[in-house]
Coordinates of C-alpha atoms and ligand atoms in Angstrom, one line a residue:
X1 CA 3.8 -21.7 3.1
X2 CA 2.3 -21.2 6.5
X3 CA 4.9 -20.2 9.1
X4 CA 3.0 -20.3 12.3
X5 CA 5.9 -20.6 14.7
X6 CA 6.0 -20.0 18.4
X7 CA 8.5 -17.4 17.2
X8 CA 5.5 -15.5 16.1
X9 CA 4.6 -14.6 19.7
X10 CA 7.9 -12.7 19.9
X11 CA 7.4 -10.9 16.6
X12 CA 6.4 -7.3 16.5
X13 CA 5.9 -4.5 14.1
X14 CA 9.2 -2.8 13.4
X15 CA 11.4 -5.3 15.2
X16 CA 11.8 -9.0 15.8
X17 CA 13.0 -10.8 18.8
X18 CA 15.4 -13.1 16.9
X19 CA 17.9 -11.2 14.9
X20 CA 17.9 -12.9 11.6
X21 CA 20.7 -12.1 9.2
X22 CA 19.3 -9.6 6.7
X23 CA 19.9 -10.1 3.0
X24 CA 22.2 -7.6 1.3
X25 CA 20.5 -4.8 -0.6
X26 CA 19.9 -5.6 -4.2
X27 CA 22.1 -3.8 -6.6
X28 CA 20.4 -0.9 -8.2
X29 CA 22.0 1.8 -10.3
X30 CA 22.6 4.8 -8.1
X31 CA 20.0 7.4 -8.7
X32 CA 21.8 10.3 -10.2
X33 CA 19.6 13.3 -10.9
X34 CA 22.0 16.0 -11.8
X35 CA 20.6 16.9 -15.2
X36 CA 19.7 20.6 -15.1
X37 CA 16.4 20.1 -16.8
X38 CA 15.4 17.7 -14.0
X39 CA 12.0 18.8 -12.7
X40 CA 12.8 17.2 -9.3
X41 CA 15.5 19.8 -8.7
X42 CA 13.1 22.1 -7.0
X43 CA 12.0 19.5 -4.6
X44 CA 13.3 19.1 -1.1
X45 CA 16.2 16.7 -0.8
X46 CA 16.6 16.7 3.0
X47 CA 13.7 16.7 5.5
X48 CA 13.4 19.7 7.7
X49 CA 13.5 19.0 11.4
X50 CA 10.8 21.7 11.8
X51 CA 7.7 19.6 11.4
X52 CA 5.7 22.6 10.1
X53 CA 8.2 23.1 7.3
X54 CA 8.4 19.3 6.7
X55 CA 4.6 19.3 6.3
X56 CA 5.0 21.8 3.4
X57 CA 7.7 19.6 2.0
X58 CA 5.4 16.6 2.0
X59 CA 2.7 18.6 0.2
X60 CA 5.3 19.6 -2.5
X61 CA 6.5 16.0 -2.9
X62 CA 2.9 14.7 -3.1
X63 CA 1.8 17.3 -5.7
X64 CA 4.9 16.6 -7.8
X65 CA 4.0 12.9 -7.7
X66 CA 0.4 13.6 -8.8
X67 CA 1.6 15.7 -11.7
X68 CA 4.1 13.1 -12.7
X69 CA 1.6 10.3 -12.5
X70 CA -1.0 12.4 -14.4
X71 CA 1.4 13.1 -17.2
X72 CA 2.5 9.5 -17.5
X73 CA -1.1 8.4 -17.7
X74 CA -1.9 11.2 -20.2
X75 CA 1.0 10.3 -22.4
X76 CA 0.7 6.5 -22.3
X77 CA -0.6 5.2 -25.6
X78 CA -3.8 3.5 -24.5
X79 CA -5.3 3.0 -28.0
X80 CA -4.5 -0.6 -28.1
X81 CA -5.3 -1.5 -24.6
X82 CA -8.8 -2.4 -23.4
X83 CA -9.7 -1.0 -20.0
X84 CA -6.5 1.0 -19.8
X85 CA -5.9 3.6 -17.3
X86 CA -6.8 7.1 -18.6
X87 CA -7.3 10.5 -17.0
X88 CA -11.0 9.9 -17.4
X89 CA -11.1 6.8 -15.3
X90 CA -8.2 7.6 -13.0
X91 CA -9.4 7.2 -9.3
X92 CA -8.2 9.7 -6.8
X93 CA -7.6 8.6 -3.2
X94 CA -7.9 11.4 -0.7
X95 CA -7.0 12.2 2.8
X96 CA -9.8 11.4 5.3
X97 CA -10.1 15.0 6.6
X98 CA -10.6 16.3 3.1
X99 CA -13.7 14.2 2.6
X100 CA -17.2 15.6 3.2
X101 CA -19.3 14.2 6.1
X102 CA -21.4 12.2 3.6
X103 CA -18.4 10.8 1.8
X104 CA -17.0 9.6 5.2
X105 CA -20.3 8.1 6.2
X106 CA -20.6 6.4 2.8
X107 CA -17.2 4.8 3.5
X108 CA -17.9 3.6 7.0
X109 CA -21.3 2.4 6.0
X110 CA -19.7 0.3 3.3
X111 CA -17.3 -1.2 5.9
X112 CA -20.2 -2.0 8.1
X113 CA -21.8 -3.7 5.1
X114 CA -18.7 -5.8 4.6
X115 CA -18.8 -6.8 8.2
X116 CA -22.4 -7.9 7.8
X117 CA -21.8 -10.0 4.7
X118 CA -21.1 -13.7 4.9
X119 CA -17.5 -14.9 4.7
X120 CA -16.1 -16.6 1.6
X121 CA -13.6 -18.5 3.7
X122 CA -14.7 -22.1 4.5
X123 CA -15.2 -22.3 8.2
X124 CA -13.3 -25.6 8.1
X125 CA -10.2 -23.5 7.3
X126 CA -10.7 -20.4 9.4
X127 CA -13.6 -21.1 11.8
X128 CA -13.4 -17.5 13.2
X129 CA -13.9 -15.8 9.8
X130 CA -17.6 -14.8 10.0
X131 CA -17.8 -12.0 7.5
X132 CA -16.3 -10.7 4.2
X133 CA -14.4 -8.2 6.4
X134 CA -12.9 -11.2 8.2
X135 CA -11.8 -12.8 4.9
X136 CA -9.2 -10.1 4.7
X137 CA -8.1 -10.4 8.3
X138 CA -7.8 -14.2 7.9
X139 CA -5.7 -13.9 4.7
X140 CA -3.4 -11.4 6.5
X141 CA -3.0 -13.7 9.5
X142 CA -2.3 -16.7 7.3
X143 CA 0.4 -14.9 5.4
X144 CA 1.9 -12.6 8.0
X145 CA 5.3 -14.3 8.0
X146 CA 5.7 -14.1 4.2
X147 CA 4.5 -10.5 3.6
X148 CA 6.4 -8.4 6.1
X149 CA 10.1 -7.7 5.8
X150 CA 9.9 -9.5 2.5
X151 CA 10.3 -8.4 -1.1
X152 CA 6.5 -8.5 -1.4
X153 CA 5.7 -6.3 1.5
X154 CA 4.8 -3.1 -0.4
X155 CA 3.1 -4.7 -3.4
X156 CA 1.2 -7.3 -1.3
X157 CA -0.3 -4.5 0.9
X158 CA -1.0 -2.4 -2.2
X159 CA -3.0 -5.3 -3.7
X160 CA -4.7 -6.1 -0.4
X161 CA -5.8 -2.5 0.2
X162 CA -7.0 -2.2 -3.4
X163 CA -8.9 -5.4 -3.2
X164 CA -10.6 -4.2 0.0
X165 CA -11.5 -1.0 -1.8
X166 CA -13.0 -3.1 -4.7
X167 CA -15.0 -5.2 -2.2
X168 CA -16.4 -2.0 -0.7
X169 CA -17.3 -0.8 -4.2
X170 CA -18.5 -4.0 -5.8
X171 CA -20.1 -5.8 -2.9
X172 CA -21.3 -2.9 -0.8
X173 CA -22.3 -0.2 -3.2
X174 CA -19.5 2.3 -2.2
X175 CA -18.9 4.8 -5.0
X176 CA -15.8 6.5 -3.5
X177 CA -12.2 5.3 -3.2
X178 CA -10.0 4.2 -0.4
X179 CA -9.2 7.2 1.8
X180 CA -5.9 7.5 3.8
X181 CA -4.7 8.7 7.2
X182 CA -2.0 11.3 6.9
X183 CA 0.1 10.6 10.1
X184 CA 1.9 13.9 9.7
X185 CA -1.4 15.7 10.2
X186 CA -2.4 13.8 13.3
X187 CA 1.1 14.2 14.8
X188 CA 0.4 18.0 14.6
X189 CA -3.1 17.9 16.1
X190 CA -2.8 15.0 18.5
X191 CA -4.4 11.7 17.4
X192 CA -7.5 12.2 19.5
X193 CA -8.4 15.4 17.7
X194 CA -7.7 13.9 14.2
X195 CA -10.8 13.6 12.1
X196 CA -9.9 10.0 11.6
X197 CA -10.0 9.2 15.3
X198 CA -12.0 11.9 17.0
X199 CA -14.9 9.5 17.8
X200 CA -17.5 11.5 15.9
X201 CA -20.1 9.9 13.6
X202 CA -17.9 10.9 10.7
X203 CA -14.7 9.4 12.1
X204 CA -13.3 5.9 11.9
X205 CA -14.4 5.7 15.6
X206 CA -12.3 7.0 18.4
X207 CA -10.3 6.0 21.4
X208 CA -10.9 3.1 23.7
X209 CA -12.2 3.7 27.2
X210 CA -9.4 5.0 29.4
X211 CA -7.7 2.2 31.4
X212 CA -5.7 3.6 34.3
X213 CA -2.3 2.3 35.3
X214 CA -1.1 1.0 32.0
X215 CA 2.7 0.4 31.6
X216 CA 4.9 0.4 28.5
X217 CA 4.7 -1.7 25.4
X218 CA 8.0 -3.4 25.1
X219 CA 9.3 -4.3 21.7
X220 CA 12.6 -6.0 20.8
X221 CA 14.6 -7.9 23.4
X222 CA 16.2 -11.3 22.8
X223 CA 19.5 -9.8 21.6
X224 CA 18.0 -6.6 20.1
X225 CA 17.7 -3.5 22.1
X226 CA 14.4 -3.0 23.7
X227 CA 12.1 -0.3 22.4
X228 CA 9.7 1.0 25.1
X229 CA 6.5 2.6 23.8
X230 CA 4.4 4.5 26.3
X231 CA 0.7 3.7 26.8
X232 CA -1.9 5.8 25.2
X233 CA -4.9 7.7 26.5
X234 CA -7.4 4.8 26.1
X235 CA -6.8 1.1 26.2
X236 CA -10.3 -0.3 26.5
X237 CA -13.3 -0.9 24.2
X238 CA -14.1 1.7 21.5
X239 CA -17.6 3.1 22.4
X240 CA -18.2 5.9 19.9
X241 CA -18.5 6.3 16.2
X242 CA -19.4 3.8 13.5
X243 CA -17.5 0.9 14.9
X244 CA -18.6 1.1 18.5
X245 CA -20.4 -2.1 18.2
X246 CA -18.2 -4.1 15.9
X247 CA -16.9 -7.5 16.8
X248 CA -13.3 -8.4 16.4
X249 CA -13.6 -12.1 15.6
X250 CA -10.1 -13.4 14.9
X251 CA -6.8 -13.4 16.9
X252 CA -5.0 -12.5 19.0
X253 CA -1.8 -14.0 17.6
X254 CA 1.0 -11.8 18.8
X255 CA -0.7 -9.0 20.7
X256 CA 1.6 -6.6 22.7
X257 CA 0.1 -5.6 26.0
X258 CA 0.9 -2.5 28.1
X259 CA 2.8 -4.5 30.8
X260 CA 5.6 -5.6 28.6
X261 CA 4.1 -9.0 27.7
X262 CA 2.2 -10.3 24.8
X263 CA -0.6 -12.8 24.3
X264 CA -1.9 -15.1 21.6
X265 CA -4.8 -17.4 21.1
X266 CA -3.0 -20.1 19.2
X267 CA -3.1 -19.6 15.5
X268 CA -5.7 -16.9 15.9
X269 CA -8.1 -18.5 13.4
X270 CA -10.7 -19.7 15.9
X271 CA -13.8 -17.6 16.7
X272 CA -13.0 -15.3 19.6
X273 CA -15.5 -12.4 19.4
X274 CA -14.6 -9.3 21.5
X275 CA -14.8 -5.5 21.3
X276 CA -12.5 -3.4 19.2
X277 CA -9.9 -1.8 21.5
X278 CA -7.8 1.3 20.9
X279 CA -5.2 3.1 22.9
X280 CA -4.5 6.2 20.9
X281 CA -0.9 7.2 21.5
X282 CA 0.1 10.6 20.2
X283 CA 3.6 10.2 21.6
X284 CA 4.2 7.3 19.2
X285 CA 2.7 9.2 16.3
X286 CA 4.9 12.2 17.0
X287 CA 8.1 10.2 17.6
X288 CA 7.9 7.8 14.6
X289 CA 5.5 9.2 12.1
X290 CA 5.8 13.0 12.2
X291 CA 6.1 15.1 9.0
X292 CA 9.9 14.9 9.2
X293 CA 9.9 11.1 9.4
X294 CA 7.6 10.9 6.3
X295 CA 9.7 13.3 4.3
X296 CA 12.9 11.6 5.4
X297 CA 11.4 8.2 4.2
X298 CA 10.6 9.7 0.8
X299 CA 13.8 11.7 0.1
X300 CA 16.6 9.7 1.7
X301 CA 16.4 6.1 0.5
X302 CA 17.9 5.7 -3.0
X303 CA 17.1 2.0 -3.4
X304 CA 14.0 0.1 -2.5
X305 CA 15.8 -2.1 0.1
X306 CA 16.6 1.1 2.1
X307 CA 13.1 2.4 1.5
X308 CA 11.4 -0.8 2.8
X309 CA 13.6 -1.1 5.8
X310 CA 13.3 2.6 6.7
X311 CA 9.5 2.3 6.5
X312 CA 9.4 -0.9 8.7
X313 CA 12.3 0.1 10.9
X314 CA 15.8 -1.5 10.7
X315 CA 15.8 -4.2 13.4
X316 CA 18.0 -3.1 16.2
X317 CA 17.9 0.6 15.2
X318 CA 15.4 1.6 17.8
X319 CA 13.2 3.0 15.1
X320 CA 9.9 1.2 14.2
X321 CA 9.4 3.3 11.1
X322 CA 6.2 5.0 9.9
X323 CA 4.7 1.6 9.4
X324 CA 5.1 0.5 13.0
X325 CA 4.5 4.1 14.1
X326 CA 1.0 4.1 12.6
X327 CA 0.1 0.7 13.9
X328 CA 1.2 1.5 17.5
X329 CA -0.4 4.9 17.4
X330 CA -3.8 3.1 17.1
X331 CA -2.7 0.7 19.9
X332 CA -5.2 -1.6 21.5
X333 CA -6.5 -4.9 20.1
X334 CA -5.9 -5.8 17.3
X335 CA -3.9 -2.6 16.6
X336 CA -0.8 -3.9 18.4
X337 CA -0.9 -7.3 16.7
X338 CA 1.2 -7.7 13.6
X339 CA -1.0 -10.6 12.4
X340 CA -4.5 -9.4 13.2
X341 CA -4.1 -5.7 12.6
X342 CA -6.5 -5.5 9.6
X343 CA -9.2 -6.3 12.2
X344 CA -9.2 -2.6 13.1
X345 CA -10.9 -0.9 10.1
X346 CA -8.5 2.0 10.4
X347 CA -5.8 -0.4 9.1
X348 CA -6.8 0.4 5.5
X349 CA -6.4 4.2 6.0
X350 CA -3.0 3.5 7.5
X351 CA -2.0 1.3 4.6
X352 CA -3.4 3.8 2.2
X353 CA -0.8 6.2 3.5
X354 CA 1.9 3.5 3.4
X355 CA 1.0 3.0 -0.2
X356 CA 1.0 6.7 -0.9
X357 CA 4.5 7.2 0.5
X358 CA 5.7 4.3 -1.8
X359 CA 3.9 5.8 -4.7
X360 CA 5.5 9.3 -4.1
X361 CA 8.9 7.7 -3.8
X362 CA 8.3 5.8 -7.1
X363 CA 7.3 8.9 -8.9
X364 CA 10.5 10.7 -8.0
X365 CA 12.4 8.4 -10.4
X366 CA 9.8 6.2 -12.2
X367 CA 12.1 4.6 -14.7
X368 CA 14.3 3.1 -11.9
X369 CA 11.8 2.7 -9.1
X370 CA 8.6 1.5 -10.6
X371 CA 9.8 -2.1 -10.9
X372 CA 12.4 -2.0 -8.1
X373 CA 12.1 -5.1 -5.8
X374 CA 14.4 -6.2 -3.0
X375 CA 14.0 -9.0 -0.5
X376 CA 13.0 -12.6 -0.3
X377 CA 9.7 -14.5 0.5
X378 CA 10.3 -14.8 4.2
X379 CA 10.4 -12.4 7.2
X380 CA 13.9 -11.0 7.2
X381 CA 14.8 -14.0 5.0
X382 CA 14.2 -16.4 8.0
X383 CA 14.1 -19.2 7.0
X384 CA 16.1 -18.4 3.9
X385 CA 14.0 -18.3 0.7
X386 CA 14.4 -17.2 -2.9
X387 CA 14.5 -13.6 -3.9
X388 CA 11.3 -12.0 -4.8
X389 CA 11.1 -11.1 -8.5
X390 CA 8.6 -9.6 -10.9
X391 CA 7.3 -13.2 -11.5
X392 CA 6.6 -13.9 -7.8
X393 CA 2.9 -14.6 -7.3
X394 CA 0.7 -12.7 -4.8
X395 CA -2.4 -14.6 -3.7
X396 CA -4.9 -13.0 -1.4
X397 CA -6.7 -16.3 -0.6
X398 CA -10.4 -16.1 0.1
X399 CA -10.2 -12.3 0.5
X400 CA -10.0 -11.6 -3.2
X401 CA -8.7 -12.8 -6.5
X402 CA -7.1 -13.5 -8.8
X403 CA -3.5 -14.4 -7.8
X404 CA -1.3 -11.9 -9.7
X405 CA 2.4 -11.5 -10.1
X406 CA 4.5 -8.8 -8.6
X407 CA 4.8 -7.4 -12.1
X408 CA 1.1 -6.4 -12.1
X409 CA 1.3 -4.6 -8.8
X410 CA 4.2 -2.3 -9.1
X411 CA 2.5 0.7 -10.8
X412 CA -0.8 2.3 -9.5
X413 CA -1.6 3.4 -13.1
X414 CA -1.0 0.2 -15.0
X415 CA -2.0 -3.5 -14.7
X416 CA -5.2 -3.8 -12.7
X417 CA -4.8 -0.4 -11.0
X418 CA -5.7 3.1 -12.0
X419 CA -5.4 5.5 -9.1
X420 CA -3.3 8.3 -7.7
X421 CA -3.3 10.1 -4.4
X422 CA -4.0 13.8 -3.8
Ligands
LIG1 C1 -3.1 -20.1 3.8 O1 -1.9 -19.9 2.9 C2 -1.6 -21.1 2.2 C3 -0.4 -20.8 1.3 O2 0.5 -20.0 2.0 C4 -2.7 -21.6 1.3 O3 -2.4 -22.8 0.7 C5 -4.0 -21.7 2.2 O4 -5.1 -22.0 1.3 C6 -4.3 -20.5 3.0 N1 -5.4 -20.6 3.8 C7 -6.4 -19.8 3.7 C8 -7.6 -20.1 4.6 O5 -6.4 -18.8 3.1
LIG2 C1 19.3 -12.4 -4.3 O1 19.5 -11.1 -3.9 C2 20.7 -10.8 -3.3 C3 20.7 -9.4 -2.8 O2 20.5 -8.5 -3.9 C4 21.8 -11.1 -4.3 O3 23.1 -10.9 -3.7 C5 21.7 -12.6 -4.7 O4 22.7 -12.8 -5.8 C6 20.3 -12.9 -5.3 N1 20.2 -14.3 -5.5 C7 19.8 -14.8 -6.6 C8 19.7 -16.3 -6.7 O5 19.5 -14.2 -7.6
LIG3 C1 -4.5 14.9 -12.1 O1 -5.6 14.6 -12.8 C2 -6.8 14.7 -12.0 C3 -7.9 14.1 -12.9 O2 -8.0 14.8 -14.1 C4 -7.0 16.1 -11.5 O3 -8.2 16.1 -10.7 C5 -5.8 16.5 -10.7 O4 -6.0 17.8 -10.3 C6 -4.6 16.3 -11.5 N1 -3.5 16.5 -10.6 C7 -2.4 17.2 -11.0 C8 -1.4 17.4 -9.9 O5 -2.2 17.6 -12.1
LIG4 C1 0.1 -8.6 31.7 O1 -1.3 -8.3 31.6 C2 -2.1 -9.5 31.3 C3 -3.5 -9.1 31.0 O2 -4.0 -8.3 32.0 C4 -1.9 -10.5 32.3 O3 -2.6 -11.7 32.0 C5 -0.4 -10.9 32.5 O4 -0.2 -11.8 33.5 C6 0.4 -9.6 32.7 N1 1.8 -10.0 32.6 C7 2.7 -9.5 33.4 C8 4.1 -9.9 33.2 O5 2.4 -8.8 34.4
LIG5 C1 10.2 13.1 14.2 O1 10.6 11.8 13.7 C2 12.0 11.5 13.7 C3 12.2 10.1 13.3 O2 11.5 9.8 12.2 C4 12.6 11.7 15.1 O3 13.9 11.5 15.1 C5 12.2 13.1 15.7 O4 12.6 13.2 17.0 C6 10.7 13.3 15.6 N1 10.4 14.7 15.9 C7 9.7 15.0 17.0 C8 9.4 16.4 17.2 O5 9.4 14.1 17.8
LIG6 CU1 0.5 -6.3 7.1

């Protein structure tokens, strides 16, 4: 179902302009972890407000998750399964800053390769999709209203990011795995100094050229409280690093500007080549995606509804969550466009971290959380649609195949997937 409403123009990460009634949380047995032998008992249960302490808490939670995932892979009886996930073939996704220079260059070279390969999408369907990279952007635009604030949000983006990683590997000779951007680290250093965005040859390219006189980005409104985000330190075209010359071909669809308004180019599917813009905004990173926010997201929600909503921001709460936090930290075009955001190659490092936080949260109580789903097939259930279930299909269109069911996408070490995060 293609929901390309004028409503879209008012839609923003972390908030929407029309307050749709939210479905009630799905019943889930309360997580009770009071057994004395519980290995999680040494883990933090509340996030420290001291971000340095919270960074350590995040490390503890992440290494617990890795041990937990390792031991479940090690103990799963894989004798009868072909191509099963084992410790031998388990992929490890790492933080960008922990990769060597040549590993980072191998990654960005593979992305440039994807951008140079012909699209699979027929131009009659998406005339602006010019490359394999654009196939992913086009699929995301096409499905935006059915993959955010839905029951599929986490799993859809897991499959999407994995499929992109597979395209880099299978179509562009990349031998590594999808790296991630740890927002907690860039909140400490300032985004401009983060190895992800410092503009060096071994970054994901840096800031846009400074545009003076920018005002605020305004989210919300139409009955919801407004959220004002300050402008960043760039705003113009990205001129350094591997993506200095890349062309953003699709969109905009719902692009927030730094004067409180937003723009669109119709359905965003026509060919509209322009430079990649960024407006790195440490204030947004520090406010919405600091180490405390990440630990809070992992330790507080006891059901997946709360987890998804905390991550994306409860509409009206004034919080855009770590999901909106990361997107608006990048800023620019397409960084501030919910529909077109995969047009910035750093999208996949951001969603690597989104997937990592979900994975850590799942590992804290795998028997209850691996298959936990809550939500429907439409953005905040507007218009109303059936609940997402394990049988709900996820189809990535011309970006990748095959269509799978939610059931296949819930675990990172079963079904088609075999990876963990360190
Ligand atoms: C857009 O999505 C619809 C289903 O939601 C699908 O039928 C159509 O083929 C998609 N178009 C492209 C170009 O992927
Ligand atoms: C859909 O999920 C909601 C919230 O958990 C629940 O109240 C409702 O009964 C479910 N509907 C169906 C048809 O299962
Ligand atoms: C999990 O297994 C991988 C691969 O054998 C290993 O590199 C990693 O250190 C292990 N992690 C933990 C936390 O045990
Ligand atoms: C905001 O900026 C855009 C682009 O510069 C401009 O077209 C638009 O008119 C401005 N809107 C307002 C309300 O100032
Ligand atoms: C960290 O994030 C939380 C929300 O996630 C926010 O309440 C807090 O103010 C932030 N801390 C700093 C130092 O900005
Ligand atoms: Cu998305």
